mmCIF file of C-alpha atoms and ligand atoms in Angstrom:
data_model
loop_
_atom_site.group_PDB
_atom_site.id
_atom_site.type_symbol
_atom_site.label_atom_id
_atom_site.label_comp_id
_atom_site.label_asym_id
_atom_site.label_seq_id
_atom_site.Cartn_x
_atom_site.Cartn_y
_atom_site.Cartn_z
ATOM 1 C CA MET K 47 21.302 36.004 -65.074
ATOM 2 C CA GLU K 48 24.785 34.662 -65.778
ATOM 3 C CA ILE K 49 26.826 33.501 -62.786
ATOM 4 C CA GLN K 50 29.556 36.026 -63.661
ATOM 5 C CA LEU K 51 27.038 38.838 -63.494
ATOM 6 C CA TRP K 52 25.804 37.634 -60.087
ATOM 7 C CA ARG K 53 29.382 37.687 -58.871
ATOM 8 C CA GLU K 54 29.888 41.223 -60.123
ATOM 9 C CA ILE K 55 26.723 42.332 -58.315
ATOM 10 C CA LEU K 56 27.450 40.472 -55.076
ATOM 11 C CA ASP K 57 31.172 41.352 -54.735
ATOM 12 C CA PRO K 58 30.509 44.860 -53.308
ATOM 13 C CA TYR K 59 28.192 43.236 -50.741
ATOM 14 C CA ALA K 60 31.043 40.941 -49.683
ATOM 15 C CA LEU K 61 33.285 44.012 -49.402
ATOM 16 C CA ALA K 62 30.707 45.777 -47.216
ATOM 17 C CA VAL K 63 30.439 42.733 -44.938
ATOM 18 C CA ASP K 64 34.232 42.399 -44.646
ATOM 19 C CA GLU K 65 34.689 46.104 -43.901
ATOM 20 C CA LEU K 66 31.916 46.164 -41.308
ATOM 21 C CA ILE K 67 33.251 43.096 -39.500
ATOM 22 C CA ILE K 68 36.634 44.843 -39.249
ATOM 23 C CA LYS K 69 34.985 48.050 -38.006
ATOM 24 C CA PHE K 70 32.871 46.347 -35.339
ATOM 25 C CA ASN K 71 35.862 44.307 -34.167
ATOM 26 C CA TYR K 72 37.781 47.566 -33.959
ATOM 27 C CA ILE K 73 35.118 48.902 -31.588
ATOM 28 C CA ILE K 74 35.575 45.801 -29.381
ATOM 29 C CA ASN K 75 39.335 46.422 -29.316
ATOM 30 C CA GLU K 76 38.937 50.129 -28.560
ATOM 31 C CA TYR K 77 36.914 49.266 -25.452
ATOM 32 C CA ARG K 78 39.263 46.500 -24.359
ATOM 33 C CA HIS K 79 42.435 48.535 -24.858
ATOM 34 C CA VAL K 80 41.248 51.136 -22.367
ATOM 35 C CA GLY K 81 40.241 48.365 -19.988
ATOM 36 C CA ALA K 82 36.514 49.009 -20.486
ATOM 37 C CA TYR K 83 33.681 46.554 -20.954
ATOM 38 C CA SER K 84 32.659 46.156 -24.615
ATOM 39 C CA PRO K 85 28.902 46.078 -25.344
ATOM 40 C CA ILE K 86 29.765 43.994 -28.423
ATOM 41 C CA GLU K 87 30.818 40.459 -27.615
ATOM 42 C CA GLN K 88 31.160 39.048 -31.111
ATOM 43 C CA VAL K 89 30.477 39.978 -34.726
ATOM 44 C CA THR K 90 29.851 37.799 -37.758
ATOM 45 C CA GLY K 91 28.591 38.437 -41.261
ATOM 46 C CA ARG K 92 27.540 36.806 -44.488
ATOM 47 C CA VAL K 93 26.366 37.528 -48.007
ATOM 48 C CA LYS K 94 23.105 35.835 -48.942
ATOM 49 C CA THR K 95 23.631 32.981 -51.380
ATOM 50 C CA ILE K 96 22.252 33.302 -54.913
ATOM 51 C CA SER K 97 19.774 30.514 -54.199
ATOM 52 C CA SER K 98 18.380 32.211 -51.074
ATOM 53 C CA ILE K 99 18.126 35.496 -52.981
ATOM 54 C CA LEU K 100 16.097 33.718 -55.679
ATOM 55 C CA GLU K 101 14.017 31.918 -53.047
ATOM 56 C CA LYS K 102 13.196 35.188 -51.241
ATOM 57 C CA ALA K 103 12.426 36.986 -54.512
ATOM 58 C CA LEU K 104 10.041 34.202 -55.468
ATOM 59 C CA LYS K 105 8.414 34.072 -52.023
ATOM 60 C CA LYS K 106 7.894 37.840 -51.841
ATOM 61 C CA ASN K 107 7.089 38.283 -55.523
ATOM 62 C CA ILE K 108 10.058 40.592 -56.081
ATOM 63 C CA ASP K 109 10.964 41.665 -59.609
ATOM 64 C CA LEU K 110 14.505 40.361 -60.232
ATOM 65 C CA ASN K 111 15.440 43.703 -61.801
ATOM 66 C CA LYS K 112 14.781 45.325 -58.449
ATOM 67 C CA PHE K 113 16.151 42.705 -56.077
ATOM 68 C CA GLU K 114 19.047 44.890 -54.859
ATOM 69 C CA GLU K 115 16.573 47.517 -53.695
ATOM 70 C CA LYS K 116 13.862 45.182 -52.396
ATOM 71 C CA ILE K 117 15.929 42.507 -50.664
ATOM 72 C CA GLU K 118 17.464 44.378 -47.780
ATOM 73 C CA ASP K 119 19.493 41.583 -46.237
ATOM 74 C CA ILE K 120 21.809 40.562 -49.102
ATOM 75 C CA ALA K 121 24.586 41.803 -46.806
ATOM 76 C CA GLY K 122 24.015 40.695 -43.225
ATOM 77 C CA ILE K 123 25.900 41.495 -40.037
ATOM 78 C CA ARG K 124 25.114 39.837 -36.723
ATOM 79 C CA ILE K 125 26.249 41.436 -33.491
ATOM 80 C CA ILE K 126 26.118 39.362 -30.327
ATOM 81 C CA CYS K 127 25.963 41.051 -26.933
ATOM 82 C CA GLN K 128 26.105 39.647 -23.434
ATOM 83 C CA PHE K 129 23.182 41.637 -22.034
ATOM 84 C CA VAL K 130 19.952 43.131 -23.376
ATOM 85 C CA GLU K 131 21.103 46.606 -22.212
ATOM 86 C CA ASP K 132 24.168 46.295 -24.463
ATOM 87 C CA ILE K 133 21.930 45.889 -27.530
ATOM 88 C CA TYR K 134 20.572 49.426 -27.114
ATOM 89 C CA LYS K 135 24.100 50.757 -26.572
ATOM 90 C CA VAL K 136 25.149 49.189 -29.873
ATOM 91 C CA VAL K 137 22.082 50.709 -31.577
ATOM 92 C CA ASP K 138 23.221 54.157 -30.338
ATOM 93 C CA ILE K 139 26.789 53.521 -31.493
ATOM 94 C CA ILE K 140 25.498 52.680 -34.985
ATOM 95 C CA LYS K 141 23.190 55.716 -35.079
ATOM 96 C CA ASN K 142 26.076 58.025 -34.162
ATOM 97 C CA ARG K 143 28.440 56.814 -36.882
ATOM 98 C CA SER K 144 29.053 58.856 -39.988
ATOM 99 C CA ASP K 145 29.758 55.844 -42.231
ATOM 100 C CA MET K 146 26.297 54.253 -41.814
ATOM 101 C CA ARG K 147 22.857 55.783 -42.332
ATOM 102 C CA VAL K 148 19.882 54.094 -40.744
ATOM 103 C CA LYS K 149 17.068 53.322 -43.181
ATOM 104 C CA SER K 150 14.781 51.436 -40.797
ATOM 105 C CA GLU K 151 14.697 49.659 -37.451
ATOM 106 C CA LYS K 152 12.640 46.814 -35.974
ATOM 107 C CA ASP K 153 12.690 46.158 -32.267
ATOM 108 C CA TYR K 154 11.748 42.485 -31.959
ATOM 109 C CA ILE K 155 12.864 42.612 -28.317
ATOM 110 C CA GLU K 156 10.136 44.979 -27.177
ATOM 111 C CA ASN K 157 7.797 43.352 -29.712
ATOM 112 C CA ALA K 158 8.811 39.720 -30.089
ATOM 113 C CA LYS K 159 7.630 37.872 -33.206
ATOM 114 C CA LYS K 160 4.817 35.340 -32.891
ATOM 115 C CA SER K 161 7.397 32.554 -33.185
ATOM 116 C CA GLY K 162 9.142 33.896 -30.039
ATOM 117 C CA TYR K 163 11.978 35.380 -32.130
ATOM 118 C CA ARG K 164 13.750 38.310 -30.437
ATOM 119 C CA SER K 165 16.458 40.553 -31.905
ATOM 120 C CA TYR K 166 16.989 44.197 -32.847
ATOM 121 C CA HIS K 167 17.131 44.715 -36.611
ATOM 122 C CA MET K 168 18.518 47.723 -38.431
ATOM 123 C CA ILE K 169 18.796 48.306 -42.155
ATOM 124 C CA VAL K 170 21.626 50.726 -42.843
ATOM 125 C CA TYR K 171 23.086 52.276 -45.974
ATOM 126 C CA TYR K 172 26.833 51.815 -46.247
ATOM 127 C CA ASP K 173 29.114 53.013 -49.075
ATOM 128 C CA VAL K 174 31.868 50.919 -50.590
ATOM 129 C CA GLU K 175 34.432 51.984 -53.160
ATOM 130 C CA THR K 176 34.752 49.844 -56.287
ATOM 131 C CA LEU K 177 36.581 50.251 -59.597
ATOM 132 C CA LYS K 178 33.337 51.678 -60.945
ATOM 133 C CA GLY K 179 33.159 54.211 -58.131
ATOM 134 C CA LYS K 180 31.106 54.509 -54.973
ATOM 135 C CA LYS K 181 28.285 52.014 -54.453
ATOM 136 C CA GLN K 182 25.640 52.339 -51.759
ATOM 137 C CA ILE K 183 24.893 48.999 -50.121
ATOM 138 C CA GLN K 184 21.981 48.080 -47.867
ATOM 139 C CA VAL K 185 23.067 46.032 -44.881
ATOM 140 C CA GLU K 186 20.858 44.275 -42.366
ATOM 141 C CA ILE K 187 22.339 44.368 -38.873
ATOM 142 C CA GLN K 188 20.843 41.925 -36.390
ATOM 143 C CA ILE K 189 21.729 42.633 -32.764
ATOM 144 C CA ARG K 190 20.889 40.054 -30.103
ATOM 145 C CA THR K 191 22.123 38.508 -26.862
ATOM 146 C CA LEU K 192 23.980 35.207 -26.642
ATOM 147 C CA ALA K 193 20.789 33.590 -25.316
ATOM 148 C CA MET K 194 18.581 35.032 -28.100
ATOM 149 C CA ASN K 195 21.143 33.857 -30.644
ATOM 150 C CA PHE K 196 21.110 30.334 -29.236
ATOM 151 C CA TRP K 197 17.314 30.192 -29.542
ATOM 152 C CA ALA K 198 17.233 31.724 -33.051
ATOM 153 C CA THR K 199 19.910 29.354 -34.357
ATOM 154 C CA ILE K 200 18.049 26.263 -33.161
ATOM 155 C CA GLU K 201 14.681 27.581 -34.332
ATOM 156 C CA HIS K 202 16.125 28.510 -37.746
ATOM 157 C CA SER K 203 17.425 24.988 -38.321
ATOM 158 C CA LEU K 204 14.093 23.489 -37.236
ATOM 159 C CA GLN K 205 12.271 25.866 -39.602
ATOM 160 C CA TYR K 206 14.613 24.716 -42.348
ATOM 161 C CA LYS K 207 13.960 21.083 -41.494
ATOM 162 C CA TYR K 208 10.152 21.305 -41.287
ATOM 163 C CA LYS K 209 9.569 24.213 -43.750
ATOM 164 C CA GLN K 210 5.936 25.265 -43.225
ATOM 165 C CA ASN K 211 4.995 22.070 -41.363
ATOM 166 C CA MET K 212 6.585 22.345 -37.962
ATOM 167 C CA PRO K 213 4.841 19.852 -35.618
ATOM 168 C CA GLU K 214 2.723 21.542 -32.958
ATOM 169 C CA HIS K 215 4.591 19.933 -30.031
ATOM 170 C CA ILE K 216 7.909 21.316 -31.340
ATOM 171 C CA ARG K 217 6.373 24.753 -31.843
ATOM 172 C CA GLU K 218 5.161 24.659 -28.232
ATOM 173 C CA ARG K 219 8.586 23.602 -26.962
ATOM 174 C CA LEU K 220 10.198 26.442 -28.894
ATOM 175 C CA SER K 221 7.701 28.848 -27.488
ATOM 176 C CA SER K 222 8.441 27.835 -23.898
ATOM 177 C CA ALA K 223 12.182 27.890 -24.665
ATOM 178 C CA ALA K 224 11.686 31.489 -25.873
ATOM 179 C CA GLU K 225 10.073 32.304 -22.510
ATOM 180 C CA ALA K 226 13.056 30.713 -20.748
ATOM 181 C CA VAL K 227 15.419 32.908 -22.795
ATOM 182 C CA ILE K 228 13.540 36.017 -21.612
ATOM 183 C CA VAL K 229 13.910 34.869 -17.990
ATOM 184 C CA LEU K 230 17.596 34.041 -18.504
ATOM 185 C CA ASP K 231 18.339 37.449 -20.068
ATOM 186 C CA ARG K 232 16.471 39.139 -17.209
ATOM 187 C CA GLU K 233 18.422 37.186 -14.571
ATOM 188 C CA MET K 234 21.697 38.019 -16.312
ATOM 189 C CA SER K 235 20.802 41.711 -16.339
ATOM 190 C CA VAL K 236 20.378 41.588 -12.564
ATOM 191 C CA VAL K 237 23.932 40.335 -12.091
ATOM 192 C CA ARG K 238 25.251 42.483 -14.987
ATOM 193 C CA ASP K 239 27.070 45.011 -12.817
ATOM 194 C CA GLU K 240 28.922 42.301 -10.941
ATOM 195 C CA ILE K 241 29.831 40.406 -14.108
ATOM 196 C CA MET K 242 31.024 43.653 -15.717
ATOM 197 C CA ASP K 243 33.142 44.559 -12.694
ATOM 198 C CA ALA K 244 34.797 41.140 -12.807
ATOM 199 C CA GLN K 245 35.436 41.414 -16.552
ATOM 200 C CA ASN K 246 36.739 44.973 -16.229
ATOM 201 C CA SER K 247 39.220 44.140 -13.517
ATOM 202 C CA PHE K 248 40.381 41.132 -15.542
ATOM 203 C CA THR K 249 41.031 43.356 -18.605
ATOM 204 C CA ILE K 250 42.694 46.084 -16.524
ATOM 205 C CA LYS K 251 44.965 43.512 -14.887
ATOM 206 C CA ALA K 252 45.861 41.993 -18.271
ATOM 207 C CA ASN K 253 46.770 45.472 -19.616
ATOM 208 C CA VAL K 254 48.929 46.328 -16.565
ATOM 209 C CA VAL K 255 50.752 42.982 -16.785
ATOM 210 C CA ALA K 256 51.355 43.507 -20.529
ATOM 211 C CA ASP K 257 52.823 46.993 -19.815
ATOM 212 C CA ILE K 258 55.106 45.629 -17.087
ATOM 213 C CA LEU K 259 56.369 42.787 -19.262
ATOM 214 C CA THR K 260 57.069 45.142 -22.189
ATOM 215 C CA ASN K 261 59.021 47.455 -19.874
ATOM 216 C CA ILE K 262 61.020 44.554 -18.413
ATOM 217 C CA GLN K 263 61.814 43.263 -21.893
ATOM 218 C CA ASN K 264 62.990 46.712 -23.054
ATOM 219 C CA LEU K 265 65.011 47.290 -19.891
ATOM 220 C CA TYR K 266 66.760 43.962 -20.382
ATOM 221 C CA LYS K 267 68.335 45.354 -23.556
ATOM 222 C CA VAL K 268 69.718 48.529 -21.940
ATOM 223 C CA ALA K 269 69.936 48.144 -18.151
ATOM 224 C CA ASN K 270 72.067 46.124 -15.783
ATOM 225 C CA LYS K 271 70.965 42.479 -16.241
ATOM 226 C CA GLN K 272 71.104 41.724 -12.474
ATOM 227 C CA GLU K 273 68.869 44.695 -11.762
ATOM 228 C CA VAL K 274 66.348 43.618 -14.398
ATOM 229 C CA ILE K 275 66.277 40.082 -12.988
ATOM 230 C CA ARG K 276 65.591 41.551 -9.534
ATOM 231 C CA ILE K 277 62.767 43.680 -10.998
ATOM 232 C CA GLN K 278 61.339 40.574 -12.659
ATOM 233 C CA ASP K 279 61.448 38.651 -9.345
ATOM 234 C CA ASP K 280 59.693 41.528 -7.588
ATOM 235 C CA PHE K 281 57.036 41.523 -10.298
ATOM 236 C CA LEU K 282 56.470 37.754 -9.947
ATOM 237 C CA ASN K 283 56.055 38.123 -6.167
ATOM 238 C CA ILE K 284 53.464 40.877 -6.549
ATOM 239 C CA TYR K 285 51.718 38.990 -9.363
ATOM 240 C CA GLN K 286 51.485 35.874 -7.213
ATOM 241 C CA ASN K 287 49.930 37.650 -4.249
ATOM 242 C CA GLY K 288 47.314 39.047 -6.669
ATOM 243 C CA ASP K 289 46.980 42.596 -5.223
ATOM 244 C CA GLN K 290 45.797 44.858 -8.059
ATOM 245 C CA ASP K 291 46.809 48.153 -6.326
ATOM 246 C CA GLN K 292 50.330 46.878 -5.710
ATOM 247 C CA LEU K 293 50.564 45.730 -9.320
ATOM 248 C CA GLU K 294 49.525 49.173 -10.578
ATOM 249 C CA SER K 295 51.962 51.042 -8.335
ATOM 250 C CA PHE K 296 54.745 48.625 -9.381
ATOM 251 C CA SER K 297 53.900 49.385 -13.017
ATOM 252 C CA LYS K 298 54.064 53.164 -12.396
ATOM 253 C CA ASN K 299 57.469 52.874 -10.704
ATOM 254 C CA LEU K 300 58.732 50.701 -13.515
ATOM 255 C CA ASP K 301 57.583 53.342 -16.015
ATOM 256 C CA LYS K 302 59.768 55.861 -14.159
ATOM 257 C CA VAL K 303 62.779 53.511 -14.279
ATOM 258 C CA ALA K 304 62.212 52.926 -18.004
ATOM 259 C CA GLN K 305 61.926 56.683 -18.610
ATOM 260 C CA ARG K 306 65.181 57.275 -16.753
ATOM 261 C CA TYR K 307 66.986 54.838 -19.040
ATOM 262 C CA ARG K 308 65.394 56.415 -22.095
ATOM 263 C CA ALA K 309 66.597 59.849 -20.914
ATOM 264 C CA GLN K 310 70.092 58.478 -20.260
ATOM 265 C CA SER K 311 70.301 56.963 -23.713
ATOM 266 C CA LEU K 312 69.574 60.388 -25.226
ATOM 267 C CA HIS K 313 72.570 61.968 -23.479
HETATM 268 P P1 LIG O 401 17.656 34.007 -43.477
HETATM 269 O O1 LIG O 401 17.736 32.625 -43.980
HETATM 270 O O2 LIG O 401 18.122 34.145 -42.065
HETATM 271 O O3 LIG O 401 18.313 35.009 -44.370
HETATM 272 P P2 LIG O 401 8.911 39.889 -42.741
HETATM 273 O O4 LIG O 401 8.440 40.144 -44.152
HETATM 274 O O5 LIG O 401 8.857 41.094 -41.845
HETATM 275 O O6 LIG O 401 8.312 38.663 -42.117
HETATM 276 P P3 LIG O 401 11.628 40.277 -43.440
HETATM 277 O O7 LIG O 401 11.204 41.410 -44.279
HETATM 278 O O8 LIG O 401 12.540 39.297 -44.081
HETATM 279 O O9 LIG O 401 10.413 39.456 -42.873
HETATM 280 O O10 LIG O 401 12.308 40.965 -42.212
HETATM 281 P P4 LIG O 401 12.516 40.465 -40.731
HETATM 282 O O11 LIG O 401 11.271 40.013 -40.098
HETATM 283 O O12 LIG O 401 13.207 41.606 -40.099
HETATM 284 O O13 LIG O 401 13.468 39.177 -40.858
HETATM 285 C C1 LIG O 401 14.732 39.276 -41.381
HETATM 286 C C2 LIG O 401 15.604 38.163 -40.856
HETATM 287 O O14 LIG O 401 15.441 38.039 -39.430
HETATM 288 C C3 LIG O 401 15.282 36.794 -41.366
HETATM 289 O O15 LIG O 401 15.873 36.621 -42.618
HETATM 290 C C4 LIG O 401 15.899 35.904 -40.302
HETATM 291 O O16 LIG O 401 17.302 35.849 -40.411
HETATM 292 C C5 LIG O 401 15.550 36.665 -39.051
HETATM 293 N N1 LIG O 401 14.253 36.215 -38.529
HETATM 294 C C6 LIG O 401 13.076 36.844 -38.628
HETATM 295 N N2 LIG O 401 12.107 36.147 -38.032
HETATM 296 C C7 LIG O 401 12.683 35.028 -37.526
HETATM 297 C C8 LIG O 401 12.194 33.892 -36.764
HETATM 298 O O17 LIG O 401 11.023 33.775 -36.434
HETATM 299 N N3 LIG O 401 13.126 32.936 -36.431
HETATM 300 C C9 LIG O 401 14.438 33.037 -36.769
HETATM 301 N N4 LIG O 401 15.265 32.054 -36.389
HETATM 302 N N5 LIG O 401 14.920 34.077 -37.489
HETATM 303 C C10 LIG O 401 14.059 35.058 -37.859
HETATM 304 P P5 LIG O 401 15.287 35.586 -43.672
HETATM 305 O O18 LIG O 401 15.570 36.109 -45.023
HETATM 306 O O19 LIG O 401 13.862 35.283 -43.340
HETATM 307 O O20 LIG O 401 16.092 34.285 -43.415
#
């Protein structure tokens, strides 16, 4: 196949990956903007290179005329979560969306691979719009924790280095590292509620502070400068003593002041 033709075939896959990265990042932002904990920590994506498509087709005896149908991971999205519980939340989010249709799922967390590999895999159908019209793309979504991702990344590069001949002692090390990852994820789940509380209050505080600063900035344009400087000093005092309740009530009062000025400016 000519390189130009490959490009024409693979471009919609790149579009699907780009769109999905934006959409999953949007989910992260939606959670954070309401001060809630996001089950998605990070999202990345890639389109398989022509050489790995050819390699996979050769390895799995796939007819090149059917590679788009048979190779399900030409477009790949990887979602990283902090905790195992989050993975299943993300799976539900994906299942409830109207822009993706689940073709198949593999739970390599409940049923880890022999290598020790753990992740949740979903193949979804996703439509993109091109000049030639709508094109349905298959996308592989891998969902895993930070710890699982660390293991898989190292193991993948060792697989690449040794191909089929990974020395037994390295295989054993990887296997015990996989066990350690299970223990680590389990330990993290135990402290999950506390970690989430800490992260939530951090996000809530950041949102309140952003609201206060926006109000102060806007007031500076319309209100008495001395008064705004006094408000700013009050804010700094409360901020320094670190009391969240006081910060929130200060923000509410400031909202009222800002509203009063807005009302005045209308008269
Ligand atoms: P690459 O280079 O990441 O694209 P199967 O026939 O079931 O063995 P299949 O159909 O490819 O394999 O599906 P599966 O098992 O769901 O694996 C799909 C992808 O998951 C792989 O893509 C890897 O990215 C990842 N994966 C699966 N098993 C392992 C493993 O043991 N270690 C690591 N590090 N990753 C794994 P590719 O195309 O194999 O590779």
